[in-house]
């Protein structure tokens, strides 16, 4: 019997193949990367006194299964220096979920290549020797600088489970950099150029 990991790998491979084929047929991007660098702060009552402002980084891959929605997954790390706690805290893990690019609904933003998004992930990772599941919710806006590069800001709320019930809640805010992944929509069809085979100044389609 196949292991769960092999089944997940097969499903992911199938999603990649189907996404790439559909995007290629529609003339849009199917694959993108984004990087996050951020300041982090606990917002829950228990941990906000123990730790002070910290920071972290994240890298994500996105499969654009649809102009509006992409499968979004990657890895992240953040650290929080101790305040009342003599020790610092850190979390390292992965996340998988979906990202909604609502700027596709706004022609002006889409035409500029800007990207406004909101995403939701399931988180899995560890803080010290404690394994923590959880989720995060993020919202961001990036400006198109060149076609393959977009730069902007984001805010992300992350919730982690705790065996003792002191569930850590962390707010991240910082810079988001998008690479590749554009255009999300196919370029509009352009009218076919007129043909004037006899060079009489009248297009053949209108030449009697």
CSV table of C-alpha atoms in Angstrom, one decimal:
chain,number,residue,atom,x,y,z
A,1,UNK,CA,0.0,0.0,0.0
A,2,UNK,CA,1.3,3.4,-0.9
A,3,UNK,CA,2.4,5.7,1.9
A,4,UNK,CA,0.5,9.0,2.6
A,5,UNK,CA,3.5,11.0,1.5
A,6,UNK,CA,3.6,9.2,-1.9
A,7,UNK,CA,-0.1,9.8,-2.4
A,8,UNK,CA,0.3,13.5,-1.6
A,9,UNK,CA,3.3,13.7,-4.0
A,10,UNK,CA,1.2,12.1,-6.7
A,11,UNK,CA,-1.7,14.5,-6.2
A,12,UNK,CA,0.7,17.4,-6.2
A,13,UNK,CA,2.3,16.2,-9.4
A,14,UNK,CA,-1.1,15.9,-11.0
A,15,UNK,CA,-2.1,19.4,-9.9
A,16,UNK,CA,1.1,20.8,-11.3
A,17,UNK,CA,0.5,19.1,-14.7
A,18,UNK,CA,-3.2,20.1,-15.0
A,19,UNK,CA,-2.4,23.7,-13.8
A,20,UNK,CA,0.4,24.1,-16.3
A,21,UNK,CA,-1.6,22.7,-19.2
A,22,UNK,CA,-4.7,24.9,-18.5
A,23,UNK,CA,-2.6,28.1,-18.0
A,24,UNK,CA,-0.6,27.5,-21.2
A,25,UNK,CA,-3.8,27.1,-23.2
A,26,UNK,CA,-5.2,30.4,-21.7
A,27,UNK,CA,-1.9,32.3,-22.3
A,28,UNK,CA,-1.3,33.1,-18.6
A,29,UNK,CA,1.2,32.3,-15.9
A,30,UNK,CA,0.9,29.1,-14.0
A,31,UNK,CA,3.7,29.3,-11.4
A,32,UNK,CA,4.9,32.0,-9.1
A,33,UNK,CA,7.2,32.7,-6.1
A,34,UNK,CA,6.9,35.1,-3.2
A,35,UNK,CA,9.2,36.1,-0.3
A,36,UNK,CA,8.2,37.7,3.0
A,37,UNK,CA,10.4,39.5,5.5
A,38,UNK,CA,8.6,40.7,8.6
A,39,UNK,CA,8.5,42.0,12.2
A,40,UNK,CA,6.6,39.7,14.6
A,41,UNK,CA,4.8,40.3,17.9
A,42,UNK,CA,2.8,38.1,20.2
A,43,UNK,CA,-0.8,39.3,20.6
A,44,UNK,CA,-2.1,36.7,23.1
A,45,UNK,CA,-2.2,37.7,26.8
A,46,UNK,CA,0.1,34.9,28.1
A,47,UNK,CA,3.0,35.2,25.6
A,48,UNK,CA,3.0,39.0,24.9
A,49,UNK,CA,4.6,39.6,28.3
A,50,UNK,CA,7.1,36.8,27.9
A,51,UNK,CA,8.5,37.9,24.6
A,52,UNK,CA,9.1,41.2,22.7
A,53,UNK,CA,9.3,42.2,19.1
A,54,UNK,CA,11.0,39.7,16.8
A,55,UNK,CA,11.1,38.9,13.1
A,56,UNK,CA,11.2,36.2,10.5
A,57,UNK,CA,11.1,35.2,6.8
A,58,UNK,CA,9.0,33.0,4.6
A,59,UNK,CA,9.2,31.7,1.0
A,60,UNK,CA,6.2,30.4,-0.9
A,61,UNK,CA,5.3,28.7,-4.2
A,62,UNK,CA,2.0,29.2,-5.9
A,63,UNK,CA,0.2,27.2,-8.6
A,64,UNK,CA,-2.3,29.4,-10.4
A,65,UNK,CA,-5.0,26.9,-10.9
A,66,UNK,CA,-7.4,29.8,-11.7
A,67,UNK,CA,-6.9,33.5,-12.4
A,68,UNK,CA,-8.6,34.2,-9.0
A,69,UNK,CA,-7.2,31.4,-6.9
A,70,UNK,CA,-3.9,29.7,-6.5
A,71,UNK,CA,-2.6,26.8,-4.4
A,72,UNK,CA,-0.1,28.4,-2.0
A,73,UNK,CA,2.5,26.6,0.1
A,74,UNK,CA,5.9,27.1,1.5
A,75,UNK,CA,8.1,27.4,4.6
A,76,UNK,CA,8.5,30.0,7.3
A,77,UNK,CA,10.6,30.9,10.4
A,78,UNK,CA,10.3,33.6,13.0
A,79,UNK,CA,12.0,34.3,16.3
A,80,UNK,CA,11.0,36.3,19.4
A,81,UNK,CA,13.5,37.5,21.9
A,82,UNK,CA,12.7,37.0,25.6
A,83,UNK,CA,11.3,39.9,27.7
A,84,UNK,CA,10.1,38.5,31.0
A,85,UNK,CA,11.2,35.1,29.8
A,86,UNK,CA,14.9,34.3,30.2
A,87,UNK,CA,14.8,32.5,26.9
A,88,UNK,CA,13.8,33.4,23.4
A,89,UNK,CA,11.3,31.5,21.3
A,90,UNK,CA,11.3,30.5,17.7
A,91,UNK,CA,9.0,28.6,15.3
A,92,UNK,CA,10.0,26.7,12.1
A,93,UNK,CA,7.6,25.0,9.9
A,94,UNK,CA,5.6,24.8,6.7
A,95,UNK,CA,2.2,26.0,5.5
A,96,UNK,CA,-0.2,25.0,2.8
A,97,UNK,CA,-3.5,26.6,1.7
A,98,UNK,CA,-4.9,28.9,-1.0
A,99,UNK,CA,-4.5,32.6,-2.0
A,100,UNK,CA,-7.3,34.7,-3.5
A,101,UNK,CA,-6.2,37.4,-5.9
A,102,UNK,CA,-9.2,39.8,-5.6
A,103,UNK,CA,-7.5,42.5,-7.7
A,104,UNK,CA,-8.4,40.4,-10.7
A,105,UNK,CA,-12.0,41.8,-10.2
A,106,UNK,CA,-10.6,45.4,-10.6
A,107,UNK,CA,-9.6,46.0,-14.2
A,108,UNK,CA,-7.6,49.1,-13.3
A,109,UNK,CA,-5.4,47.3,-10.8
A,110,UNK,CA,-5.1,44.2,-13.1
A,111,UNK,CA,-4.0,46.3,-16.0
A,112,UNK,CA,-1.2,47.8,-14.0
A,113,UNK,CA,-0.1,44.4,-12.9
A,114,UNK,CA,-0.6,45.1,-9.2
A,115,UNK,CA,-1.7,42.2,-7.0
A,116,UNK,CA,-4.1,42.5,-4.0
A,117,UNK,CA,-4.5,39.2,-2.2
A,118,UNK,CA,-5.8,37.4,0.9
A,119,UNK,CA,-4.7,33.9,1.9
A,120,UNK,CA,-5.4,31.2,4.4
A,121,UNK,CA,-3.0,28.3,5.4
A,122,UNK,CA,-2.8,25.3,7.6
A,123,UNK,CA,0.4,25.5,9.6
A,124,UNK,CA,2.6,22.6,10.7
A,125,UNK,CA,5.9,23.0,12.5
A,126,UNK,CA,7.8,23.1,15.8
A,127,UNK,CA,8.8,25.6,18.5
A,128,UNK,CA,11.6,24.1,20.4
A,129,UNK,CA,10.6,20.5,21.2
A,130,UNK,CA,6.9,21.3,20.9
A,131,UNK,CA,5.2,20.4,17.7
A,132,UNK,CA,2.5,22.9,16.8
A,133,UNK,CA,-0.3,22.8,14.3
A,134,UNK,CA,-2.4,25.9,13.6
A,135,UNK,CA,-3.4,28.3,10.8
A,136,UNK,CA,-2.6,31.7,9.5
A,137,UNK,CA,-4.5,34.4,7.7
A,138,UNK,CA,-2.8,37.1,5.6
A,139,UNK,CA,-3.7,40.1,3.5
A,140,UNK,CA,-1.3,42.1,1.2
A,141,UNK,CA,-0.9,44.4,-1.7
A,142,UNK,CA,2.1,44.4,-4.1
A,143,UNK,CA,2.9,46.9,-6.8
A,144,UNK,CA,4.2,45.9,-10.2
A,145,UNK,CA,7.7,47.3,-10.7
A,146,UNK,CA,8.6,45.1,-13.7
A,147,UNK,CA,6.7,42.2,-15.2
A,148,UNK,CA,8.5,39.5,-13.2
A,149,UNK,CA,8.8,41.6,-10.0
A,150,UNK,CA,6.3,43.0,-7.5
A,151,UNK,CA,7.0,44.7,-4.2
A,152,UNK,CA,4.6,45.7,-1.4
A,153,UNK,CA,3.4,45.0,2.1
A,154,UNK,CA,1.4,42.5,4.1
A,155,UNK,CA,0.0,41.7,7.5
A,156,UNK,CA,-0.4,38.1,8.7
A,157,UNK,CA,-2.1,36.6,11.8
A,158,UNK,CA,-0.8,33.2,13.0
A,159,UNK,CA,-2.4,30.9,15.5
A,160,UNK,CA,-0.6,27.9,17.0
A,161,UNK,CA,-1.8,25.1,19.2
A,162,UNK,CA,-0.2,24.5,22.6
A,163,UNK,CA,-0.4,21.3,24.8
A,164,UNK,CA,-1.0,23.4,27.9
A,165,UNK,CA,-3.7,25.6,26.3
A,166,UNK,CA,-1.5,28.7,26.1
A,167,UNK,CA,-2.1,29.0,22.4
A,168,UNK,CA,0.4,31.5,20.9
A,169,UNK,CA,-1.0,34.1,18.6
A,170,UNK,CA,1.5,36.2,16.5
A,171,UNK,CA,1.0,39.1,14.2
A,172,UNK,CA,3.5,39.5,11.4
A,173,UNK,CA,3.8,42.6,9.2
A,174,UNK,CA,6.4,43.5,6.7
A,175,UNK,CA,7.5,43.4,3.0
A,176,UNK,CA,6.3,41.0,0.4
A,177,UNK,CA,8.2,40.4,-2.9
A,178,UNK,CA,6.6,38.5,-5.8
A,179,UNK,CA,8.6,36.9,-8.5
A,180,UNK,CA,7.1,35.5,-11.8
A,181,UNK,CA,3.4,34.6,-11.6
A,182,UNK,CA,2.3,37.3,-14.0
A,183,UNK,CA,0.1,37.7,-15.9
A,184,UNK,CA,-2.7,36.0,-13.9
A,185,UNK,CA,-5.1,36.6,-16.8
A,186,UNK,CA,-4.7,36.0,-20.5
A,187,UNK,CA,-4.2,39.1,-22.6
A,188,UNK,CA,-7.4,40.3,-24.4
A,189,UNK,CA,-7.7,39.1,-28.0
A,190,UNK,CA,-6.4,41.7,-30.4
A,191,UNK,CA,-8.3,42.2,-33.7
A,192,UNK,CA,-6.6,40.6,-36.7
A,193,UNK,CA,-4.8,43.1,-38.9
A,194,UNK,CA,-6.6,44.1,-42.1
A,195,UNK,CA,-5.2,42.7,-45.3
A,196,UNK,CA,-5.1,44.7,-48.6
A,197,UNK,CA,-3.6,42.4,-51.1
A,198,UNK,CA,-4.2,44.6,-54.2
A,199,UNK,CA,-2.9,47.8,-52.3
A,200,UNK,CA,-5.9,49.9,-53.4
A,201,UNK,CA,-6.3,51.3,-49.9
A,202,UNK,CA,-9.4,49.2,-49.1
A,203,UNK,CA,-9.2,46.2,-46.9
A,204,UNK,CA,-9.9,42.9,-48.7
A,205,UNK,CA,-12.8,42.2,-46.3
A,206,UNK,CA,-14.5,45.4,-47.5
A,207,UNK,CA,-13.3,45.2,-51.2
A,208,UNK,CA,-16.2,44.3,-53.4
